[in-house]
mmCIF file with all atom_site columns, C-alpha atoms in Angstrom:
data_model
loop_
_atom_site.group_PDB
_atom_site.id
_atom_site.type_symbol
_atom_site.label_atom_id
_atom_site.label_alt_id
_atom_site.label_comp_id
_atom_site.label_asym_id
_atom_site.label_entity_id
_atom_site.label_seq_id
_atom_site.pdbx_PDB_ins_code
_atom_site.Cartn_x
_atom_site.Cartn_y
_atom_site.Cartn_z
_atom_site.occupancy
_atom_site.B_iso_or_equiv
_atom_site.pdbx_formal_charge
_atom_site.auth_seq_id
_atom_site.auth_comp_id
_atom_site.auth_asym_id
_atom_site.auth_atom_id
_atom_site.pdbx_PDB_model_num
ATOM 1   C CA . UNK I 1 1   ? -151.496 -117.378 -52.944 1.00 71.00 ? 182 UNK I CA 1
ATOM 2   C CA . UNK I 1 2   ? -154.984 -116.374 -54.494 1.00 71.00 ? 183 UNK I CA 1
ATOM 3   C CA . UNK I 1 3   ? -154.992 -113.696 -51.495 1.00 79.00 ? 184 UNK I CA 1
ATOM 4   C CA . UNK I 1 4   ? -151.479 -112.448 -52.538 1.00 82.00 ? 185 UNK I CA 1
ATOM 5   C CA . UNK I 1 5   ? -152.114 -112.314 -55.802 1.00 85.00 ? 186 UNK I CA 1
ATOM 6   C CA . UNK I 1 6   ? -148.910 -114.741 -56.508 1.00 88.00 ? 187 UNK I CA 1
ATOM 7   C CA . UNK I 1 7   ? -147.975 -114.953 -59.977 1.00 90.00 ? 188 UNK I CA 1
ATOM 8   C CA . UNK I 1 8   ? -147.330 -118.423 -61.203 1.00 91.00 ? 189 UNK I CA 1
ATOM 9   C CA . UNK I 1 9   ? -145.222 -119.736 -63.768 1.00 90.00 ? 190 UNK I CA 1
ATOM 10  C CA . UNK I 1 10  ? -145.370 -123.404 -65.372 1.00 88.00 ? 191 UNK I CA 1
ATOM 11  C CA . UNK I 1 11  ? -142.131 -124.149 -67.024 1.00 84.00 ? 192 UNK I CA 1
ATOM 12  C CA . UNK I 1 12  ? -142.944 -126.892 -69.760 1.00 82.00 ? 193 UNK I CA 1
ATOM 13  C CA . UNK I 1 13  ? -140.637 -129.802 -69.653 1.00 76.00 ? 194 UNK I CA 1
ATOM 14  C CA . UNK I 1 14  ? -140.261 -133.051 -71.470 1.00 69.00 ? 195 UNK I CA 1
ATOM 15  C CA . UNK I 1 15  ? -143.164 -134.810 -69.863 1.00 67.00 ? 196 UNK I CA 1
ATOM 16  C CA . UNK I 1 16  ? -145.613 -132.294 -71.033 1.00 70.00 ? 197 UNK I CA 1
ATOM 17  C CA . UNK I 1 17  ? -145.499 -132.642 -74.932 1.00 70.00 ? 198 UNK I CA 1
ATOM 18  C CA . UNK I 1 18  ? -149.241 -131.754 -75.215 1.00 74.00 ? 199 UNK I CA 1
ATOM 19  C CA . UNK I 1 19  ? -148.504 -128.497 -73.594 1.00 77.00 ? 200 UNK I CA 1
ATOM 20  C CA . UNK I 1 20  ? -145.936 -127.374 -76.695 1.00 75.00 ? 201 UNK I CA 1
ATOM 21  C CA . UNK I 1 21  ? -148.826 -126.471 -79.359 1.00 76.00 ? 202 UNK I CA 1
ATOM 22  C CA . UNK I 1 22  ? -150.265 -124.227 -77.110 1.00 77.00 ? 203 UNK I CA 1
ATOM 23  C CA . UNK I 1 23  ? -147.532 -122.429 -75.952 1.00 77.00 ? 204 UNK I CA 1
ATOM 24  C CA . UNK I 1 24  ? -147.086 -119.866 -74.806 1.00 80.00 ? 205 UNK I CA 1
ATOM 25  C CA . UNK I 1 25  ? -150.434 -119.624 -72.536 1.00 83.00 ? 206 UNK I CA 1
ATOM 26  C CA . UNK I 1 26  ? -151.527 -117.411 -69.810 1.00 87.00 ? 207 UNK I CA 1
ATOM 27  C CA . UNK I 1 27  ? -154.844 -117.974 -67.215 1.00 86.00 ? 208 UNK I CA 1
ATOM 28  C CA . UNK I 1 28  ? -155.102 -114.672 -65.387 1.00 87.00 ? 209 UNK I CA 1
ATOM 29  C CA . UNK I 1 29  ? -151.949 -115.189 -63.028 1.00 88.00 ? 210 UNK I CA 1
ATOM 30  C CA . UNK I 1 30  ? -150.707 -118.485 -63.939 1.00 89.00 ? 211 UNK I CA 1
ATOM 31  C CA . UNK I 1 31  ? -148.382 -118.541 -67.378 1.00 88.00 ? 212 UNK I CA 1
ATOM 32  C CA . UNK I 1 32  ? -146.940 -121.633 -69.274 1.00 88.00 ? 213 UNK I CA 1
ATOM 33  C CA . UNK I 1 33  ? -143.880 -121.039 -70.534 1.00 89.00 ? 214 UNK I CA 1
ATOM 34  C CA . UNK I 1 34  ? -141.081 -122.487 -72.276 1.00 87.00 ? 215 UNK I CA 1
ATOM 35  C CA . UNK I 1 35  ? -138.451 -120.335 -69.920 1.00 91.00 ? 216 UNK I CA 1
ATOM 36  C CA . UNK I 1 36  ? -138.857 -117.580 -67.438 1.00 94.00 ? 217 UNK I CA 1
ATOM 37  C CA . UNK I 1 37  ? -136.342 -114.901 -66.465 1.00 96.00 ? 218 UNK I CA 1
ATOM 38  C CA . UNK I 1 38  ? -136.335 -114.451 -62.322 1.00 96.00 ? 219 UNK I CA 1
ATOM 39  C CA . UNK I 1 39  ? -135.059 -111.212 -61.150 1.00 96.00 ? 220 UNK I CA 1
ATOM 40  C CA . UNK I 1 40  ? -132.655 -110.873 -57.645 1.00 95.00 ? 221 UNK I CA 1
ATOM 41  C CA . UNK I 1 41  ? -130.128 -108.070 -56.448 1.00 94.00 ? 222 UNK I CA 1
ATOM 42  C CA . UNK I 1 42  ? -127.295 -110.470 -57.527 1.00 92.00 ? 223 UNK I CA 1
ATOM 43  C CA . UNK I 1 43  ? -128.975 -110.400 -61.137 1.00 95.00 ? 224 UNK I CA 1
ATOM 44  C CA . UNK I 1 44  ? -131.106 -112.150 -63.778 1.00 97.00 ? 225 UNK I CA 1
ATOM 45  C CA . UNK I 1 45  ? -131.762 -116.059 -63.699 1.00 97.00 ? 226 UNK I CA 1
ATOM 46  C CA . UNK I 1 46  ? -132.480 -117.651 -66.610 1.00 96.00 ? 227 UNK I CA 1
ATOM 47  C CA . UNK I 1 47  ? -134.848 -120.367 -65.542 1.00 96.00 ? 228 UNK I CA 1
ATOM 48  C CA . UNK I 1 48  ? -135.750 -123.646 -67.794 1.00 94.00 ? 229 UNK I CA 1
ATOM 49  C CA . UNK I 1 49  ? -136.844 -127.503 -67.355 1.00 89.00 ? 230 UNK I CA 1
ATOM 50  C CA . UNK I 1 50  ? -133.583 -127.981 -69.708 1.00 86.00 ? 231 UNK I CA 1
ATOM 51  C CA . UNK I 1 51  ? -134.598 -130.423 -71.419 1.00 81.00 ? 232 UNK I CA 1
ATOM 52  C CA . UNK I 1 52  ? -133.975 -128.755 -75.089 1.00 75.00 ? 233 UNK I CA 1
ATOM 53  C CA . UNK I 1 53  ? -130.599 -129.578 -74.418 1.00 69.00 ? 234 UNK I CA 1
ATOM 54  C CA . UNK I 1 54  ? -130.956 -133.803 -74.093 1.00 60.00 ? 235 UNK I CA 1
ATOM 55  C CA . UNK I 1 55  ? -130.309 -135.199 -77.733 1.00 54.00 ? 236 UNK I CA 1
ATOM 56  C CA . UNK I 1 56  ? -132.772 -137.832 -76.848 1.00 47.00 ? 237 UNK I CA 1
ATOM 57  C CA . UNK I 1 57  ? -135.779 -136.344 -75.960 1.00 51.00 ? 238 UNK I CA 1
ATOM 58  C CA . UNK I 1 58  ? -135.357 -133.600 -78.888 1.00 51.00 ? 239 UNK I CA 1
ATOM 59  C CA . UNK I 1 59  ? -134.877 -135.728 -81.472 1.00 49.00 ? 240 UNK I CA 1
ATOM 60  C CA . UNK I 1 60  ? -135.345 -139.294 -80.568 1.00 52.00 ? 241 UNK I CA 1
ATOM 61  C CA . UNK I 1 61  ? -138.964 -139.525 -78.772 1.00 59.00 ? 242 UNK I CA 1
ATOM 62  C CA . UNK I 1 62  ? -139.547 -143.371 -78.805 1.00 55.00 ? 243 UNK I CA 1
ATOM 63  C CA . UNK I 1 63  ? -136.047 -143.557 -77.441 1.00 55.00 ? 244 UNK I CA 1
ATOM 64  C CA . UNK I 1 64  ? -137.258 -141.057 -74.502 1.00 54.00 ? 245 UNK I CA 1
ATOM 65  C CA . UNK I 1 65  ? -140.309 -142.799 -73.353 1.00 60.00 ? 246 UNK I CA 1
ATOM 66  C CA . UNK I 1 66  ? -138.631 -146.240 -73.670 1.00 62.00 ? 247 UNK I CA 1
ATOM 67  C CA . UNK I 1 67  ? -136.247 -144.666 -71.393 1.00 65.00 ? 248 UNK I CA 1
ATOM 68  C CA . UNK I 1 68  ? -139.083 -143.190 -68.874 1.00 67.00 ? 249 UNK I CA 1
ATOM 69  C CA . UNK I 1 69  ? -140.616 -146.201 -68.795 1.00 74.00 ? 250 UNK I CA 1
ATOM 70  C CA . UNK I 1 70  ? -137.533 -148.260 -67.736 1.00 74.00 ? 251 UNK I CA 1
ATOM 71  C CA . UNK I 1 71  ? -136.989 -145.688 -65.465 1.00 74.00 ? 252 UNK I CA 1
ATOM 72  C CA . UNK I 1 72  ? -140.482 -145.919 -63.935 1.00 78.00 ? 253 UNK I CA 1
ATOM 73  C CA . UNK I 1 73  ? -139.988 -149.722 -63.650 1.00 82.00 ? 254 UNK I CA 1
ATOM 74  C CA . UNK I 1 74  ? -136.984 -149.665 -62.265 1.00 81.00 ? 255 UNK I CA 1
ATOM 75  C CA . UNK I 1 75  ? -138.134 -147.334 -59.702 1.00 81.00 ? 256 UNK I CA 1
ATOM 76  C CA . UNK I 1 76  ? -140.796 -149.587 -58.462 1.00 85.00 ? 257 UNK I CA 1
ATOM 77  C CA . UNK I 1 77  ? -137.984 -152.810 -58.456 1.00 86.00 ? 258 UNK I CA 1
ATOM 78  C CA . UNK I 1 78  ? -135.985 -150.308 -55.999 1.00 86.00 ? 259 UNK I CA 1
ATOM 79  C CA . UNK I 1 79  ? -139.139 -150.106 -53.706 1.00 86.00 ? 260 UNK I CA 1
ATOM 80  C CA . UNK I 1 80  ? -139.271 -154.044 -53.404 1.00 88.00 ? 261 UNK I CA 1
ATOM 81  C CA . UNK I 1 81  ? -135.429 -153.646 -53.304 1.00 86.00 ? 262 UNK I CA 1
ATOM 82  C CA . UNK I 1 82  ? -135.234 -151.449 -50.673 1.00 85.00 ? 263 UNK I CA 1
ATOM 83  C CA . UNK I 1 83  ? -138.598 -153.440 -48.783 1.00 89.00 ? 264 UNK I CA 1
ATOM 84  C CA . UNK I 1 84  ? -136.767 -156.655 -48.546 1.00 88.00 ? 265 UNK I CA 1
ATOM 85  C CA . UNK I 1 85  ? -133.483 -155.153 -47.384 1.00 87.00 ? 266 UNK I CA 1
ATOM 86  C CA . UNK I 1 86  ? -135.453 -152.978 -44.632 1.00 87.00 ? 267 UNK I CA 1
ATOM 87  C CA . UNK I 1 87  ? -136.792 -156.613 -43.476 1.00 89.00 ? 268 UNK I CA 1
ATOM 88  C CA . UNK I 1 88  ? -132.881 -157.495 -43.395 1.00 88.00 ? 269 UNK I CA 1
ATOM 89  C CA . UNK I 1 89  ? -131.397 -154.401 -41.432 1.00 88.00 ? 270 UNK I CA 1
ATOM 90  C CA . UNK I 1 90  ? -129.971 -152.939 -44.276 1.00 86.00 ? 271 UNK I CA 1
ATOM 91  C CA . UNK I 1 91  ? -129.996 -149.302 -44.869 1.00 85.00 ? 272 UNK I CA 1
ATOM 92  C CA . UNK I 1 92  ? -131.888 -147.761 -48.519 1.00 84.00 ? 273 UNK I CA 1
ATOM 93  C CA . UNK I 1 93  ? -130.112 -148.668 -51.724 1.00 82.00 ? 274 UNK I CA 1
ATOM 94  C CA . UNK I 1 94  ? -130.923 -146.959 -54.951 1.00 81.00 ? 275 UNK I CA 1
ATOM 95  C CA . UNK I 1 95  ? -130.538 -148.978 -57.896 1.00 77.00 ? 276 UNK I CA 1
ATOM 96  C CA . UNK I 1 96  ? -130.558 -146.180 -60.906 1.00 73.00 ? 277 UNK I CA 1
ATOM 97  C CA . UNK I 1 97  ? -128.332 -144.515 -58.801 1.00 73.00 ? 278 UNK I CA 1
ATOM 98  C CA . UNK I 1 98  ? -125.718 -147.054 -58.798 1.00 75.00 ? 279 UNK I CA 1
ATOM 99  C CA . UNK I 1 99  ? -126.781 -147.878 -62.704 1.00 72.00 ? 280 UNK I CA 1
ATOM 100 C CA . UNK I 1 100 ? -126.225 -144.516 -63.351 1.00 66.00 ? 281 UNK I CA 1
ATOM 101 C CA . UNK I 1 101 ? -122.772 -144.212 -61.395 1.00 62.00 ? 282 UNK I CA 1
ATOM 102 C CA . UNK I 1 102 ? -121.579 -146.970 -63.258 1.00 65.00 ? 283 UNK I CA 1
ATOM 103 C CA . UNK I 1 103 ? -122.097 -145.370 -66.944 1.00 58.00 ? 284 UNK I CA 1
ATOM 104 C CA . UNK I 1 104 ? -119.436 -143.192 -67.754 1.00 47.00 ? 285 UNK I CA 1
ATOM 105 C CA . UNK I 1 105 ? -121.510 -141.759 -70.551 1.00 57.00 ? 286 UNK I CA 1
ATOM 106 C CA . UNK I 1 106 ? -124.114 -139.956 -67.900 1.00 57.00 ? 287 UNK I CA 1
ATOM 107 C CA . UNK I 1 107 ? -121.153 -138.136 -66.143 1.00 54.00 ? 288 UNK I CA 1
ATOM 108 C CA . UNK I 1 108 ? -119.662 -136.884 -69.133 1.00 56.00 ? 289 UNK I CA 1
ATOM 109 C CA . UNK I 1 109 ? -123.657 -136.126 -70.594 1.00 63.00 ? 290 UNK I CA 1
ATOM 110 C CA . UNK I 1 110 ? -123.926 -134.079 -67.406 1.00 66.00 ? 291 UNK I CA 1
ATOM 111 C CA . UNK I 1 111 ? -121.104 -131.991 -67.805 1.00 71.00 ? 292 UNK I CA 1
ATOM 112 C CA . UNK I 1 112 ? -121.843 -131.165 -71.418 1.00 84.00 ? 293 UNK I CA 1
ATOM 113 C CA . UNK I 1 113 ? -125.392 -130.796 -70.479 1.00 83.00 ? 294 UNK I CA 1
ATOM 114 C CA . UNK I 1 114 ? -123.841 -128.034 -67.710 1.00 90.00 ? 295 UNK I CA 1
ATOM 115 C CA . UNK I 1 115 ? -121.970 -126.393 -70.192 1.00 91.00 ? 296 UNK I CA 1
ATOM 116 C CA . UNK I 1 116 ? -124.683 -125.908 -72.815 1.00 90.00 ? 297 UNK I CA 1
ATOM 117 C CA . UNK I 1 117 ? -126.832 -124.566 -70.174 1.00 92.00 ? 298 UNK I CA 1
ATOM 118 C CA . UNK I 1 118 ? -123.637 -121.624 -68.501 1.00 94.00 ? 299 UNK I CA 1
ATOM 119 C CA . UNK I 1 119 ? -122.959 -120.970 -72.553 1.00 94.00 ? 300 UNK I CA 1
ATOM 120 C CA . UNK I 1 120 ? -127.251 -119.994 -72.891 1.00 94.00 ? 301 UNK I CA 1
ATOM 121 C CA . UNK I 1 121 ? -127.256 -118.311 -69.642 1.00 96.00 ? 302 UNK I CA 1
ATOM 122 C CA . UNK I 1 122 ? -124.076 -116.444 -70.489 1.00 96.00 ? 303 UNK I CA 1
ATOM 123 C CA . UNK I 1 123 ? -125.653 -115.283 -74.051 1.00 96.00 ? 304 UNK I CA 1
ATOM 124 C CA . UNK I 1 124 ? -128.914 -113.992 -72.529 1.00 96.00 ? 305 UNK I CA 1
ATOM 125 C CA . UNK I 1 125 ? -126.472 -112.090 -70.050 1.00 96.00 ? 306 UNK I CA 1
ATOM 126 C CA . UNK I 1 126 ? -127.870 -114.186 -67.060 1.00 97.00 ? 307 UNK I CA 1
ATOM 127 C CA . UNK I 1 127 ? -125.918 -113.966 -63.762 1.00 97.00 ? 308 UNK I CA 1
ATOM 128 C CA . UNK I 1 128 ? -127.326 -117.513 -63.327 1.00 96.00 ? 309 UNK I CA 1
ATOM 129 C CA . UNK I 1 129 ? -129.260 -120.457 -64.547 1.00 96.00 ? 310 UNK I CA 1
ATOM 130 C CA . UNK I 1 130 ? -131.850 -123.024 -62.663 1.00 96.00 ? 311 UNK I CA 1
ATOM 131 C CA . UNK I 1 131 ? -132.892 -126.102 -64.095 1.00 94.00 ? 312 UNK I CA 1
ATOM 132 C CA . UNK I 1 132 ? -133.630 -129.461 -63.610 1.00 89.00 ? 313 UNK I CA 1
ATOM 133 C CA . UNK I 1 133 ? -133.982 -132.466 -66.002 1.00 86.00 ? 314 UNK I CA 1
ATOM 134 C CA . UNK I 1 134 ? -130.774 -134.361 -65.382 1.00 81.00 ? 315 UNK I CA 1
ATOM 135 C CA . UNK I 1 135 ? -132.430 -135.440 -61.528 1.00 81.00 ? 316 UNK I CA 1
ATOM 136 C CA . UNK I 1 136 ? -129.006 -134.415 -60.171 1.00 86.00 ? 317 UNK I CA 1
ATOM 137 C CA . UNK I 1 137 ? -129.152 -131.343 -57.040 1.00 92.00 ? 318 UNK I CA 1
ATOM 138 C CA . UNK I 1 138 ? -126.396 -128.705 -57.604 1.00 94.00 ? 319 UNK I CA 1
ATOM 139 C CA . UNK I 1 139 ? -125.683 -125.458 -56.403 1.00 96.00 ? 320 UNK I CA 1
ATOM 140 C CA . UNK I 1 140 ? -122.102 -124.008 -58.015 1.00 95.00 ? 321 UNK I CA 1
ATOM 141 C CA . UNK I 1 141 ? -120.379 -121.562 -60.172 1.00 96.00 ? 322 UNK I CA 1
ATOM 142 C CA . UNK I 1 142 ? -119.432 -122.446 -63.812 1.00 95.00 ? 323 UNK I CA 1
ATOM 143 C CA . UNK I 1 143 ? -117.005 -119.819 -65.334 1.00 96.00 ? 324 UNK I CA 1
ATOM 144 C CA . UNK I 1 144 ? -118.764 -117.077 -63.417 1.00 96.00 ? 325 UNK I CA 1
ATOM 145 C CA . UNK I 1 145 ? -122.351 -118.447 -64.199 1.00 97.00 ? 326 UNK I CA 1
ATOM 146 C CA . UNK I 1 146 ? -124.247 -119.783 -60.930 1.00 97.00 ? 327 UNK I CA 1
ATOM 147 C CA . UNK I 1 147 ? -125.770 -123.033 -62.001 1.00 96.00 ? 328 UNK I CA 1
ATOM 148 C CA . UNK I 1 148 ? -128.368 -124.262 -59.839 1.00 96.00 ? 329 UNK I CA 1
ATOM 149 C CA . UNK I 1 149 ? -129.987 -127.886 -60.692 1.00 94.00 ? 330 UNK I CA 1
ATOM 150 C CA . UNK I 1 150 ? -133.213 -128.458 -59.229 1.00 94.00 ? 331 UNK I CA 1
ATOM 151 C CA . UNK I 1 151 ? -132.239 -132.336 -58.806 1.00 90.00 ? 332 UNK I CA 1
ATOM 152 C CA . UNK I 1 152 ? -136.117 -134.452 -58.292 1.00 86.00 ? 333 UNK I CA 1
ATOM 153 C CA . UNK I 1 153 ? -138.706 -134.848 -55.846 1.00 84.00 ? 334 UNK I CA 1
ATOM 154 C CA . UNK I 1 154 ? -138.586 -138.680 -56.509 1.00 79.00 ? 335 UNK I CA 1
ATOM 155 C CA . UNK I 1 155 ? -134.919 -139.648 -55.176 1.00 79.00 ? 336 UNK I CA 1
ATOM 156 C CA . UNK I 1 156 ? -133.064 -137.148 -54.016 1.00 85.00 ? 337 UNK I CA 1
ATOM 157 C CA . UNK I 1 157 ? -136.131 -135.341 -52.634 1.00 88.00 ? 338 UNK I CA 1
ATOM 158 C CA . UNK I 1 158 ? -134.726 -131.823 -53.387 1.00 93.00 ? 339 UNK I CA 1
ATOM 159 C CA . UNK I 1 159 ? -135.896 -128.359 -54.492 1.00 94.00 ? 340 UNK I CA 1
ATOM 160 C CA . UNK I 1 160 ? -134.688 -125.064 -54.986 1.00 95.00 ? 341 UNK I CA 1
ATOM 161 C CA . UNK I 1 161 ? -135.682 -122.041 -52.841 1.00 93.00 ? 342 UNK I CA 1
ATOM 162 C CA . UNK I 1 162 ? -135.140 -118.428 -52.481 1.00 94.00 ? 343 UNK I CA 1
ATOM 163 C CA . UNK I 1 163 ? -135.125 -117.187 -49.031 1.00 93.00 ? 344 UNK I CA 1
ATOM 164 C CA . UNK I 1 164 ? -136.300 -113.703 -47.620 1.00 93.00 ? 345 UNK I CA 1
ATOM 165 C CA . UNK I 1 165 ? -133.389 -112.337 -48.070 1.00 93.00 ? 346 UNK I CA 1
ATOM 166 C CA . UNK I 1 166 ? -133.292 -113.374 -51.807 1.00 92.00 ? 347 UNK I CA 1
ATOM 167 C CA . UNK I 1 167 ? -130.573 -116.003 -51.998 1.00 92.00 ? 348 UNK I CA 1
ATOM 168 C CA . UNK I 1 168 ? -130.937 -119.098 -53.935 1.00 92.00 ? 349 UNK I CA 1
ATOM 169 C CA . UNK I 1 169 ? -130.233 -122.447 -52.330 1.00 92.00 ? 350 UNK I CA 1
ATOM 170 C CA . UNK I 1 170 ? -131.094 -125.946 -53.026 1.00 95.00 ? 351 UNK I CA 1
ATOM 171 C CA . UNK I 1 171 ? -132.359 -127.787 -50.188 1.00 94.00 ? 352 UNK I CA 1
ATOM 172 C CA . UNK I 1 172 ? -132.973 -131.341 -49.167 1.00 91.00 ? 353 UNK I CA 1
ATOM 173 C CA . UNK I 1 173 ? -136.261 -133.041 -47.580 1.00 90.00 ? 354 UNK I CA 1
ATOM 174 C CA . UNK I 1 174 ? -134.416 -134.497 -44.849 1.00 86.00 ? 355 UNK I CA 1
ATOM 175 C CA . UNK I 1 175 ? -132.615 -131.451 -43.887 1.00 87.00 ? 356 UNK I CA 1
ATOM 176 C CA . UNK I 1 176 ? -136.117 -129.485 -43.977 1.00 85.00 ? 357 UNK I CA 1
ATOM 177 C CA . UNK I 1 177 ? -137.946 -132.093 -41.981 1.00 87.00 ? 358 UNK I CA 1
ATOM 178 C CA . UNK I 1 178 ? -135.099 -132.051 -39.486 1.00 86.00 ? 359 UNK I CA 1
ATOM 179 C CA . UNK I 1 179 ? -134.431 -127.878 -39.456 1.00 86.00 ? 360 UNK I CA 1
ATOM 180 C CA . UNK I 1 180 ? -138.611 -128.103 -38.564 1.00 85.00 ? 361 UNK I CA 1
ATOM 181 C CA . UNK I 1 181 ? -138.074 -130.907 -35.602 1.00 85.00 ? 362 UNK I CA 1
ATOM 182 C CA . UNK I 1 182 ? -140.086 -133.485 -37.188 1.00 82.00 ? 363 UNK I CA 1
ATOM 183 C CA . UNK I 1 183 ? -138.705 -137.073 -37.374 1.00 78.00 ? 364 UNK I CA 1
ATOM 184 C CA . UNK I 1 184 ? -138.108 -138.796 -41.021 1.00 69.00 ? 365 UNK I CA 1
ATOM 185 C CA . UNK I 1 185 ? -140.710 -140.365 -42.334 1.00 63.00 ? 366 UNK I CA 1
ATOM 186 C CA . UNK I 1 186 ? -140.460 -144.087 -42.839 1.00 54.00 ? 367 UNK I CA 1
ATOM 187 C CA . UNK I 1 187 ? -140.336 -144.077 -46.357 1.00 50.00 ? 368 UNK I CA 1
ATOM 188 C CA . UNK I 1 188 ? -137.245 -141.555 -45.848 1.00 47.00 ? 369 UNK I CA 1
ATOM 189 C CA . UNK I 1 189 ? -135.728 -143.703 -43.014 1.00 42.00 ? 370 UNK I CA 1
ATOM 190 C CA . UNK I 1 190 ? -132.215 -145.036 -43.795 1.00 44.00 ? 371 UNK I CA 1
ATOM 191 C CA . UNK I 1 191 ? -132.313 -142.778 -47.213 1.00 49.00 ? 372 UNK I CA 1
ATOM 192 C CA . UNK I 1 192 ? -128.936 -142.022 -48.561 1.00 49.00 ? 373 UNK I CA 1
ATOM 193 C CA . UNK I 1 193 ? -127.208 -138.301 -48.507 1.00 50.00 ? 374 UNK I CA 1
ATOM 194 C CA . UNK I 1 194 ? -127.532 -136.551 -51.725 1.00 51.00 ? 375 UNK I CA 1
ATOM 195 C CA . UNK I 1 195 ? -124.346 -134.364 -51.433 1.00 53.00 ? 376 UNK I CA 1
ATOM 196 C CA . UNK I 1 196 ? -125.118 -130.655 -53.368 1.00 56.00 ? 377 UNK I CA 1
ATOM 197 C CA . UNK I 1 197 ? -122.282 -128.411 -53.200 1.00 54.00 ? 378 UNK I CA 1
ATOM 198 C CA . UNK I 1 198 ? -123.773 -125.006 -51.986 1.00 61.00 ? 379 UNK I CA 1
ATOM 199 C CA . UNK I 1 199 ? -122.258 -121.852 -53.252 1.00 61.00 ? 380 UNK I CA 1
ATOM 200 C CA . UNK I 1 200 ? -121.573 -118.973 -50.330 1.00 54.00 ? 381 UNK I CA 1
ATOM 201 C CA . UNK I 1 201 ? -121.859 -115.911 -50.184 1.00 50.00 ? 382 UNK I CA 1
#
């Protein structure tokens, strides 16, 4: 990248409160930024963690990291979890997963959380918007807006990329590891599909 001369941009996000005093901040080619606006021949993308628009971790911090750290713990009871029912056969079973299936407030957060996001992207005159926070992948068109949700790197193992030809498409570990010929790894062995609706075209 140093041989390309690749510009880098940081996006800030709710993990990195230390960062927001200094912001924004620039080191030759890499910038830390708050938001970044990615150009493509279908238009402008508005790109942001996304986390300005979670209630909790704007305005209720000690709720927020009592909330990562449950998270954090309950991530490493889904390891022994998932240990002892790879010892019994059974296939991987995420645990906030189900939790988070099971709370009707999350779905509706999500769509208002999708919403805000369209409505900012909209109001900057964005053709789209790519985030992440919410640790759910997605690839669709709200209202004329294409949304694209980065999803995480800890459960559902996906990312966002931009191909050659410059289109955007979310893309899943598994499906990379097997598009490249190499077998899962064991840790990814048994995982569940993560379905992300793709938008054509």
């Amino acid at each position: 990248m140093e041989k390309e001369q690749t510009e880098i941009v940081y996006l800030r996000g709710n993990h990195d409160d230390e960062l927001r005093r200094f912001m924004p901040l620039r080191f030759a080619r890499l910038q830390i930024a708050n938001e970044h606006v990615h150009e493509t021949p279908r238009g402008r993308y508005l790109v942001l963690h996304g986390d300005v628009f979670d209630q909790v971790t704007t305005h209720c911090r000690w709720l927020s990291v009592v909330g990562a750290v449950g998270y954090d713990q309950l991530l490493r009871l889904n390891r022994v979890w998932n240990w002892w029912r790879r010892l019994r056969g059974k296939e991987y079973f995420s645990l906030s997963k189900a939790i988070k299936a099971r709370v009707k407030q999350a779905v509706s957060f999500a769509g208002r959380y999708e919403d805000q996001l369209k409505e900012l992207a909209r109001h900057k005159g964005a053709y789209g918007i790519i985030c992440g926070h919410i640790h759910t992948p997605a690839d669709k068109m709200l209202d004329g807006i294409h949304y694209l949700n980065s999803g995480d790197w800890v459960e559902s193992r996906t990312a966002i990329v931009e191909h050659l030809d410059r289109r955007m498409e979310v893309i899943r570990y598994e499906d990379f590891l097997a598009a490249a010929g190499a077998p899962p790894t064991r840790r990814l062995a048994g995982k569940p599909e993560v379905a992300v609706p793709r938008v054509r075209g």
